[in-house]
Amino acid sequence: MDNPQDDTTLYLASNPSDRIDMFASLVSIITFPEEGPGDSAGTPKAATKPDRPEGTSVGIHLLPQELLVLIFEVFVGLDTPVQNLVTLTLVCKQWEQIVEGTPRLWRCISGKEALSRVQRALVMAKDVPLEIDYSEETAKIGSKTFFAEIGGRIAHWRSLVVTTDNPEPAVAILKVAVAPNLKTVRLFCEWGRQWDNRQFTLFRGEQAPLALKDFHIRSIPVVVEPLRLSGLQFLDLREHPIISAEEVLRVLSVSPVLERCSLQHLVCLKDFALPGYKQEFLALQGFENTTIQLSCLRNLVLVGLPVSFVHLLLSIIRAPNLGWCMLDCKIDRHDQSPRSELLTAHISHLIPALTALTSKAEEIEIASFDGNDFTFQVGQFAIGNMGGALERKHLDETLEWLCDCLGGHVKALPLSLVLFKVNVNSIWFSWLASTPRVTKLGLWTDPFSGPRDIISLLTQPLVSAPTQWLFPELESIGTIVARSYAKSKILEMVKARHSFIEAQRKDAGHSVLKPFKEIILRSGSYSISKEISRHAEFLNALQEAAKDAEIWWEDIKWTGNGNSSF
């Protein structure tokens, strides 16, 4: 069982407001109200630094030094600026001695600090393990200057988190130095950077530190295999890291305590194809009749990878305790399909874990960004495909597999659509239009582009005899208002559907259409103001047409008469 104190410290380290509240509570327990500008005898206070904080009782002054140090360590987190530590030293002599005499309080070295403060923190931290954090967006120092200043202390680095368009100053240090105490390495570069076939080998080409538990590389061509990673808790590789399929399997096999694994768009695997029979490949790599036990794995993300590799990986691992799983594979050939390449009997051992992820789902969300991809999300499980060979049958296969293999409750769930750049003439939309169970629709690109925009399709029946509407069970719609005439088009659509509902209810007592319960609108261009008050006339008209539906503009609920609430 984990040490409760360690858990609390980790939680507080990521919640600065809670640290401050706790610190205030601890101090309030041992303090009295201030007595005013002088003491009880009316003597003015000295102008010099007091021996203890003004307005406190003797109690805090007499607390054991070890307890005060503990209070300070709880209060000071990884995001506490050096200036705040300096301020604490000015409170009283005792606090000055604690802050300056506790190197651990100065352990965070951040690019958000001025150079002089970074230098002071390095001096005050002495030999304690250092937490290095550099984000170009918030940095006050250039990356070359920052890493030149801290590079000499690499033997004391405990964690390194770098987010920058130019990671080379950090990588340059890691290439030639040994960092025996590193537990965390997170190097993030802007997506899409071209490296011109360059590659980086870390730690002189030797094995990574045995202490390393958290390894994240994004968009940087780091050669992973020489690191001989093992015993990881967190693994995240995206875009350019260079790693073979064999090495991925090896790392997983020697990391039984792995909790999170994310492999996304690895260009090094783009040509991966299972040669011959799977057993031949596994035997070649030493995995014949072998499974990889990952009982601690809670988060698994495999995105933008060849479907054959994803299938191989899923057929080998055993992960009974998943809390989130996302599978999004590439289908680049017309002879491939989810059913034949991925959703086979070889992954049946994962069905209980995947079923558990969907047990509390209230809907099936189907999302598409450009018409050449789709993702189905059911609860905490998401599965999709992308690629130029995507066909309508692939959608049918995936939905059928979800309903047949993950429990009867999935089959009864309503559908929620989230669409971006989807052409109404595409296979995507023709498939969606034939699905009557859609209750939510999100259109988060310009829905009025093209001669047959989606809003117009919702405004009138698709077929008049017998009457058939697009998405008859639709109760919630969200879209952007990207053009000046969009308001009138949206209002026209809502009026048409609700008028039809009222007419049918009057004639037959019921309607094939559902009334809207929620309409969510966002500004889609600079020409459309985000200020809700600018759209009062339109929103009032929409509220009247939609009857009891909730109307939202930029996450603000419209309550009518110019009033609104968050």
XYZ file of C-alpha atoms in Angstrom:
566
model
C 0.000 0.000 0.000
C 1.250 3.473 -0.821
C 2.344 5.739 1.993
C -0.615 8.092 2.747
C 1.746 10.971 3.434
C 3.375 10.581 0.009
C -0.043 10.535 -1.670
C -1.067 13.731 0.112
C 2.164 15.452 -0.841
C 1.721 14.545 -4.502
C -1.872 15.782 -4.468
C -0.976 19.056 -2.846
C 1.930 19.545 -5.229
C -0.546 19.785 -8.090
C -3.150 21.852 -6.228
C -1.575 25.134 -5.102
C -4.852 26.587 -3.817
C -5.272 23.600 -1.509
C -1.716 24.028 -0.272
C -2.411 27.651 0.612
C -5.683 26.758 2.343
C -3.986 24.055 4.368
C -1.129 26.363 5.265
C -3.561 29.043 6.429
C -5.496 26.485 8.478
C -2.376 25.205 10.181
C -1.260 28.720 11.063
C -4.733 29.785 12.258
C -4.809 26.919 14.745
C -1.750 28.282 16.492
C -2.262 32.046 16.229
C -4.127 34.771 18.092
C -5.631 37.986 16.659
C -3.166 40.819 16.184
C -3.010 43.320 19.062
C -2.555 46.440 16.960
C 0.448 48.647 16.248
C 2.029 48.124 19.664
C 2.237 45.398 22.289
C -0.132 45.108 25.294
C 1.806 47.763 27.135
C 1.532 50.208 24.229
C 5.188 49.937 23.240
C 5.719 50.414 19.476
C 7.098 47.384 17.620
C 10.699 47.427 16.461
C 11.422 48.249 12.839
C 13.856 45.313 12.570
C 12.871 41.811 11.429
C 11.002 40.162 14.357
C 12.022 36.829 15.840
C 8.559 35.436 14.970
C 5.643 36.505 12.738
C 3.761 39.555 13.921
C 0.384 38.843 15.497
C 1.186 35.221 16.364
C 1.125 33.556 19.720
C 4.148 32.174 21.406
C 2.809 28.734 20.350
C 4.023 28.910 16.758
C 7.299 30.371 17.935
C 7.846 27.309 20.132
C 6.777 24.660 17.614
C 9.486 22.070 16.960
C 11.663 22.980 14.001
C 10.843 19.665 12.318
C 7.102 20.460 12.371
C 7.615 23.915 10.924
C 9.773 22.474 8.152
C 7.008 19.980 7.387
C 4.443 22.797 7.197
C 6.654 24.698 4.790
C 7.239 21.642 2.597
C 3.467 21.118 2.361
C 2.954 24.764 1.401
C 5.790 25.032 -1.123
C 5.018 23.091 -4.298
C 6.693 22.677 -7.664
C 4.912 25.790 -8.933
C 5.963 28.100 -6.091
C 8.021 30.991 -7.568
C 11.426 31.752 -6.109
C 10.152 35.250 -5.282
C 7.567 33.707 -2.942
C 10.313 31.866 -1.097
C 12.257 35.104 -0.785
C 9.131 36.786 0.615
C 8.796 34.091 3.262
C 12.346 34.808 4.461
C 11.290 38.397 5.234
C 8.560 37.418 7.703
C 10.828 36.722 10.656
C 14.239 35.301 11.552
C 12.831 31.876 12.278
C 11.136 31.640 8.883
C 14.278 32.937 7.202
C 16.322 30.171 8.851
C 13.797 27.510 7.811
C 13.493 28.607 4.198
C 17.194 29.171 3.626
C 18.165 26.077 5.619
C 15.853 23.651 3.788
C 17.328 22.961 0.331
C 14.323 20.871 -0.692
C 12.172 24.017 -0.801
C 14.309 25.335 -3.678
C 14.293 22.135 -5.734
C 12.101 23.426 -8.611
C 14.139 25.152 -11.306
C 11.779 26.828 -13.772
C 12.195 28.802 -16.967
C 9.441 31.101 -15.688
C 12.012 32.678 -13.364
C 14.490 35.404 -14.190
C 18.083 34.218 -14.604
C 19.154 35.639 -11.241
C 16.429 33.688 -9.447
C 17.347 30.469 -11.250
C 20.944 31.005 -10.096
C 19.846 31.617 -6.520
C 17.620 28.531 -6.490
C 20.507 26.385 -7.733
C 22.722 27.670 -4.930
C 20.077 27.228 -2.222
C 19.058 23.726 -3.420
C 22.597 22.440 -2.839
C 22.668 18.702 -3.606
C 18.953 17.820 -3.406
C 17.240 16.234 -6.446
C 16.074 18.952 -8.852
C 12.769 19.281 -10.716
C 13.487 21.000 -14.053
C 10.608 22.667 -15.911
C 10.977 24.722 -19.077
C 8.023 25.907 -21.159
C 8.798 28.272 -24.014
C 5.354 29.863 -23.727
C 5.983 31.178 -20.199
C 9.795 31.338 -20.140
C 11.641 34.492 -19.161
C 14.976 33.003 -20.264
C 16.026 31.628 -23.626
C 16.391 27.864 -23.725
C 20.114 28.005 -24.522
C 20.807 30.241 -21.520
C 18.582 28.205 -19.214
C 20.119 24.826 -20.005
C 23.645 26.228 -20.057
C 23.010 27.391 -16.478
C 21.615 24.100 -15.174
C 23.503 21.590 -17.343
C 26.326 21.211 -14.839
C 23.884 19.902 -12.254
C 22.463 17.089 -14.422
C 23.591 14.473 -11.908
C 20.985 15.972 -9.537
C 18.102 16.162 -12.010
C 15.101 14.198 -10.780
C 12.609 15.302 -13.425
C 12.881 17.123 -16.722
C 9.810 18.605 -18.439
C 10.470 20.637 -21.596
C 7.864 22.141 -23.944
C 9.438 24.149 -26.743
C 9.789 24.600 -30.489
C 13.535 24.172 -30.029
C 14.318 21.204 -27.755
C 17.916 20.921 -28.965
C 19.593 22.718 -26.001
C 17.997 20.191 -23.628
C 18.639 17.243 -25.918
C 22.270 18.319 -26.386
C 22.877 17.895 -22.654
C 21.077 14.547 -22.487
C 23.123 13.245 -25.433
C 26.513 13.497 -23.702
C 25.741 13.279 -19.980
C 24.614 10.659 -17.494
C 21.677 11.453 -15.239
C 21.500 8.657 -12.660
C 18.645 10.180 -10.636
C 16.214 10.979 -13.457
C 12.772 9.559 -12.782
C 10.855 11.674 -15.312
C 11.762 12.754 -18.862
C 9.125 14.664 -20.836
C 10.293 16.334 -24.023
C 7.552 17.991 -26.084
C 8.169 19.691 -29.418
C 5.698 21.424 -31.707
C 3.871 18.964 -33.936
C 4.875 19.075 -37.573
C 8.509 20.139 -37.196
C 10.769 18.686 -39.886
C 14.010 17.087 -38.690
C 15.627 16.268 -42.069
C 16.416 12.658 -41.089
C 18.263 13.723 -37.936
C 18.279 11.367 -34.961
C 19.224 11.820 -31.300
C 20.720 9.204 -28.999
C 20.491 10.008 -25.284
C 22.830 9.241 -22.375
C 25.884 8.552 -24.592
C 24.026 5.691 -26.231
C 23.949 3.801 -22.946
C 21.014 2.388 -20.991
C 18.605 4.903 -19.465
C 18.819 5.537 -15.716
C 17.334 2.647 -13.757
C 15.345 5.228 -11.783
C 13.455 6.330 -14.928
C 9.713 5.622 -14.551
C 8.053 8.314 -16.686
C 9.151 8.661 -20.330
C 7.350 11.021 -22.753
C 8.761 12.040 -26.144
C 6.668 14.069 -28.577
C 7.767 15.065 -32.104
C 11.495 14.583 -31.454
C 13.480 11.831 -33.280
C 14.939 10.183 -30.198
C 16.276 6.679 -30.818
C 14.609 4.633 -28.096
C 16.129 1.159 -28.437
C 19.595 1.881 -26.905
C 17.866 3.124 -23.744
C 16.719 -0.421 -22.898
C 13.767 0.998 -20.985
C 12.281 -1.146 -18.227
C 10.163 -0.842 -15.120
C 8.224 2.119 -16.528
C 5.014 3.458 -15.008
C 4.222 5.938 -17.796
C 5.140 5.678 -21.488
C 4.080 8.238 -24.117
C 5.628 8.314 -27.601
C 4.209 10.482 -30.410
C 5.141 11.249 -34.012
C 8.954 11.117 -34.400
C 10.463 8.885 -31.661
C 12.263 5.998 -33.350
C 11.266 2.607 -32.010
C 10.647 -0.754 -33.630
C 7.613 -2.965 -33.064
C 9.904 -5.483 -31.384
C 11.235 -2.870 -28.976
C 7.705 -1.750 -28.050
C 6.857 -5.324 -27.110
C 10.094 -5.705 -25.161
C 9.558 -2.507 -23.157
C 6.017 -3.568 -22.259
C 7.153 -7.046 -21.261
C 9.674 -5.651 -18.741
C 7.355 -2.957 -17.353
C 4.790 -4.949 -15.327
C 3.819 -1.872 -13.257
C 3.010 0.233 -16.335
C -0.029 2.439 -15.606
C -0.343 4.561 -18.770
C 0.752 3.743 -22.297
C 0.214 6.083 -25.254
C 1.619 5.414 -28.737
C 0.431 7.894 -31.360
C 1.255 8.503 -35.040
C 4.673 6.861 -34.850
C 6.135 7.475 -38.291
C 8.703 4.734 -37.673
C 5.870 2.167 -37.784
C 4.120 3.498 -40.878
C 5.388 0.614 -43.036
C 4.790 -2.051 -40.430
C 3.117 -5.132 -41.860
C 2.881 -8.481 -40.156
C 5.149 -10.737 -42.247
C 3.535 -14.076 -42.966
C 1.888 -15.719 -40.023
C 1.708 -14.008 -36.665
C 3.251 -17.015 -34.897
C 6.251 -16.821 -37.226
C 6.804 -13.190 -36.286
C 6.331 -13.820 -32.580
C 8.684 -16.790 -32.617
C 11.294 -14.716 -34.415
C 11.124 -12.045 -31.712
C 10.937 -14.436 -28.767
C 7.253 -13.924 -27.967
C 5.869 -17.283 -29.103
C 3.202 -18.583 -26.683
C 3.893 -15.570 -24.491
C 1.567 -12.972 -23.044
C 2.473 -9.646 -21.502
C 0.803 -9.142 -18.145
C -0.078 -5.492 -17.478
C -2.311 -5.706 -14.441
C -1.594 -2.102 -13.431
C -2.402 -0.629 -16.849
C -5.222 1.893 -16.479
C -4.835 4.033 -19.594
C -4.121 2.679 -23.095
C -4.040 4.931 -26.199
C -3.063 3.584 -29.638
C -3.713 6.214 -32.325
C -2.634 6.566 -35.946
C -0.825 3.204 -36.013
C -1.047 0.419 -38.613
C -4.021 -1.769 -37.845
C -1.833 -4.895 -38.064
C 0.454 -3.592 -35.302
C -2.451 -2.621 -33.037
C -3.942 -6.087 -33.506
C -0.619 -7.736 -32.680
C -0.215 -5.663 -29.523
C -3.767 -6.282 -28.307
C -3.483 -10.009 -28.947
C -0.461 -10.236 -26.640
C -1.201 -7.945 -23.700
C -3.405 -8.836 -20.732
C -4.836 -5.678 -19.144
C -7.816 -6.581 -16.929
C -7.998 -3.264 -15.058
C -8.267 -0.679 -17.812
C -9.927 2.626 -16.928
C -9.649 4.228 -20.399
C -8.850 2.767 -23.792
C -8.641 4.455 -27.207
C -7.890 2.554 -30.412
C -7.677 4.528 -33.660
C -6.018 2.623 -36.502
C -4.939 3.354 -40.053
C -6.755 1.602 -42.909
C -4.762 2.320 -46.059
C -5.754 -0.605 -48.282
C -9.173 -1.538 -49.603
C -8.659 -5.176 -48.619
C -8.441 -4.143 -44.948
C -11.356 -3.736 -42.557
C -11.845 -3.418 -38.788
C -13.611 -6.767 -38.604
C -10.929 -8.782 -40.390
C -7.815 -6.912 -39.248
C -8.575 -5.807 -35.691
C -11.809 -7.061 -34.151
C -10.936 -10.743 -34.286
C -11.038 -13.631 -31.832
C -7.382 -12.944 -30.967
C -8.430 -9.987 -28.790
C -11.402 -11.735 -27.131
C -9.503 -11.897 -23.817
C -9.893 -8.082 -23.602
C -13.690 -8.125 -23.991
C -14.447 -8.242 -20.207
C -12.214 -5.218 -19.564
C -13.660 -3.277 -22.517
C -17.211 -4.159 -21.496
C -16.543 -2.752 -18.029
C -15.435 0.529 -19.632
C -18.836 0.886 -21.300
C -21.005 -0.121 -18.335
C -21.931 3.446 -17.339
C -22.239 4.874 -20.844
C -25.340 6.936 -21.614
C -24.727 7.298 -25.359
C -22.538 6.276 -28.267
C -20.634 9.319 -29.490
C -19.560 9.204 -33.128
C -17.018 11.815 -34.194
C -15.423 12.712 -37.534
C -12.992 15.504 -38.348
C -12.515 15.367 -42.103
C -14.648 12.583 -43.529
C -11.686 10.197 -43.771
C -11.841 9.186 -40.141
C -14.359 8.149 -37.516
C -14.319 7.393 -33.811
C -16.983 5.645 -31.746
C -16.838 6.382 -28.021
C -18.870 4.385 -25.527
C -18.198 5.403 -21.944
C -14.446 5.087 -21.369
C -13.774 3.119 -24.560
C -13.133 4.720 -27.959
C -12.453 2.939 -31.230
C -12.023 4.367 -34.700
C -10.299 4.202 -38.030
C -8.636 6.668 -40.353
C -7.206 6.521 -43.848
C -7.977 6.913 -47.517
C -9.452 3.399 -47.801
C -12.294 4.062 -45.358
C -15.606 2.637 -46.565
C -19.201 2.683 -45.370
C -19.042 -1.005 -44.460
C -16.303 -0.190 -41.938
C -18.751 1.953 -39.990
C -21.311 -0.857 -39.988
C -18.728 -3.405 -38.875
C -17.489 -1.322 -35.967
C -20.941 -0.424 -34.660
C -22.075 -4.029 -35.044
C -19.056 -5.281 -33.095
C -19.666 -2.766 -30.291
C -23.299 -3.827 -29.954
C -22.684 -7.568 -30.256
C -19.543 -7.959 -28.136
C -19.770 -5.350 -25.381
C -23.171 -6.173 -23.938
C -26.815 -5.629 -24.771
C -26.858 -2.255 -23.026
C -24.713 -0.794 -25.839
C -27.252 -1.747 -28.502
C -29.939 0.324 -26.785
C -27.868 3.502 -26.391
C -28.766 6.638 -28.375
C -26.232 8.179 -30.752
C -24.478 11.535 -30.420
C -22.753 12.924 -33.527
C -19.811 15.344 -33.426
C -18.949 16.445 -36.952
C -16.331 18.837 -38.253
C -15.458 18.828 -41.969
C -18.009 16.323 -43.226
C -19.419 16.615 -46.744
C -23.147 15.881 -46.859
C -22.513 13.852 -50.019
C -19.883 11.634 -48.364
C -20.293 7.978 -47.336
C -20.072 9.241 -43.803
C -23.141 11.413 -44.001
C -25.199 8.981 -46.046
C -24.568 6.362 -43.380
C -25.407 8.755 -40.556
C -28.579 9.951 -42.267
C -29.883 6.391 -42.292
C -29.429 6.086 -38.516
C -32.640 7.075 -36.670
C -31.236 6.912 -33.118
C -29.345 10.226 -33.261
C -30.402 12.393 -30.298
C -27.443 14.834 -30.212
C -25.703 16.625 -33.065
C -22.625 18.850 -32.928
C -21.587 20.729 -36.079
C -18.274 22.381 -35.246
C -17.278 23.750 -38.634
C -19.227 25.969 -40.995
C -22.518 24.032 -41.363
C -23.699 26.281 -44.195
C -20.976 25.470 -46.705
C -21.986 23.916 -50.010
C -25.325 23.914 -51.820
C -26.846 21.287 -49.518
C -25.842 22.386 -46.046
C -26.791 20.295 -43.030
C -29.020 22.935 -41.414
C -31.133 23.083 -44.577
C -31.461 19.291 -44.552
C -32.835 19.517 -41.016
C -35.394 22.173 -42.005
C -37.746 20.062 -44.109
C -38.595 16.378 -44.611
C -36.183 14.346 -46.726
C -39.133 12.393 -48.109
C -42.720 13.663 -48.162
C -44.676 10.419 -48.569
C -44.410 8.906 -46.081
C -42.884 11.807 -44.190
C -39.255 11.185 -43.230
C -37.068 13.726 -41.467
C -33.308 13.746 -40.984
C -32.577 12.696 -37.392
C -36.209 12.538 -36.151
C -35.135 11.869 -32.537
C -32.775 14.858 -32.431
C -33.168 16.719 -29.114
C -29.861 18.586 -28.796
C -27.989 20.518 -31.480
C -24.799 22.531 -31.241
C -23.246 24.577 -34.020
C -21.235 27.668 -34.810
C -22.640 30.899 -36.199
C -19.986 31.622 -38.816
C -21.919 33.770 -41.281
C -24.254 36.739 -41.045
C -27.239 34.845 -42.383
C -26.679 31.843 -40.103
C -29.046 33.156 -37.439
C -32.015 33.250 -39.806
C -31.211 29.762 -41.134
C -31.027 28.295 -37.629
C -34.215 30.055 -36.561
C -35.980 28.849 -39.707
C -34.945 25.252 -38.997
C -36.143 25.314 -35.376
C -39.471 26.913 -36.357
C -40.048 24.350 -39.120
C -39.434 21.323 -36.923
C -41.465 22.601 -33.985
C -44.331 23.699 -36.241
C -44.454 20.204 -37.712
C -44.491 18.708 -34.201
C -47.399 20.897 -33.119
C -49.385 20.120 -36.281
C -48.873 16.368 -35.934
C -49.773 16.405 -32.250
C -52.959 18.305 -33.084
C -53.928 15.867 -35.848
C -52.639 12.529 -34.541
C -51.845 13.137 -30.883
C -48.130 12.449 -31.361
C -45.257 13.336 -33.679
C -42.483 11.441 -35.441
C -40.194 14.357 -34.525
C -38.793 15.099 -31.063
C -38.744 18.756 -29.901
C -35.417 20.363 -29.107
C -34.345 20.325 -25.452
C -31.037 22.113 -25.966
C -29.511 24.443 -28.572
C -25.815 25.341 -28.194
C -24.359 28.163 -30.300
C -20.864 29.597 -30.666
C -19.393 32.469 -32.620
C -17.490 31.142 -35.609
C -15.716 34.240 -36.914
C -14.466 37.671 -35.925
C -17.445 39.235 -37.680
C -19.843 37.550 -35.238
C -19.601 39.062 -31.745
C -19.136 36.730 -28.799
C -21.066 39.128 -26.550
C -24.418 37.505 -25.757
C -26.196 40.864 -25.373
C -25.500 41.639 -29.056
C -27.728 38.725 -30.039
C -30.649 39.347 -27.680
C -33.261 39.772 -30.425
C -32.210 36.570 -32.173
C -31.969 34.557 -28.945
C -35.388 35.720 -27.767
C -36.900 34.689 -31.113
C -35.112 31.348 -30.908
C -36.322 30.818 -27.351
C -39.913 31.479 -28.445
C -39.654 29.087 -31.403
C -37.947 26.333 -29.380
C -40.470 26.551 -26.537
C -38.894 24.910 -23.468
C -35.430 24.278 -24.925
C -32.349 25.616 -23.138
C -30.450 28.116 -25.303
C -26.683 28.555 -24.837
C -24.366 31.140 -26.394
C -20.633 30.737 -25.795
C -21.265 28.599 -22.680
C -23.699 31.178 -21.260
C -27.305 30.146 -20.767
C -29.846 32.548 -22.232
C -32.660 33.349 -19.829
C -34.490 35.956 -21.911
C -34.985 39.750 -21.710
C -31.281 40.390 -22.020
C -30.418 38.337 -18.957
C -28.050 35.372 -18.934
C -26.319 32.999 -16.518
C -23.258 30.794 -16.576
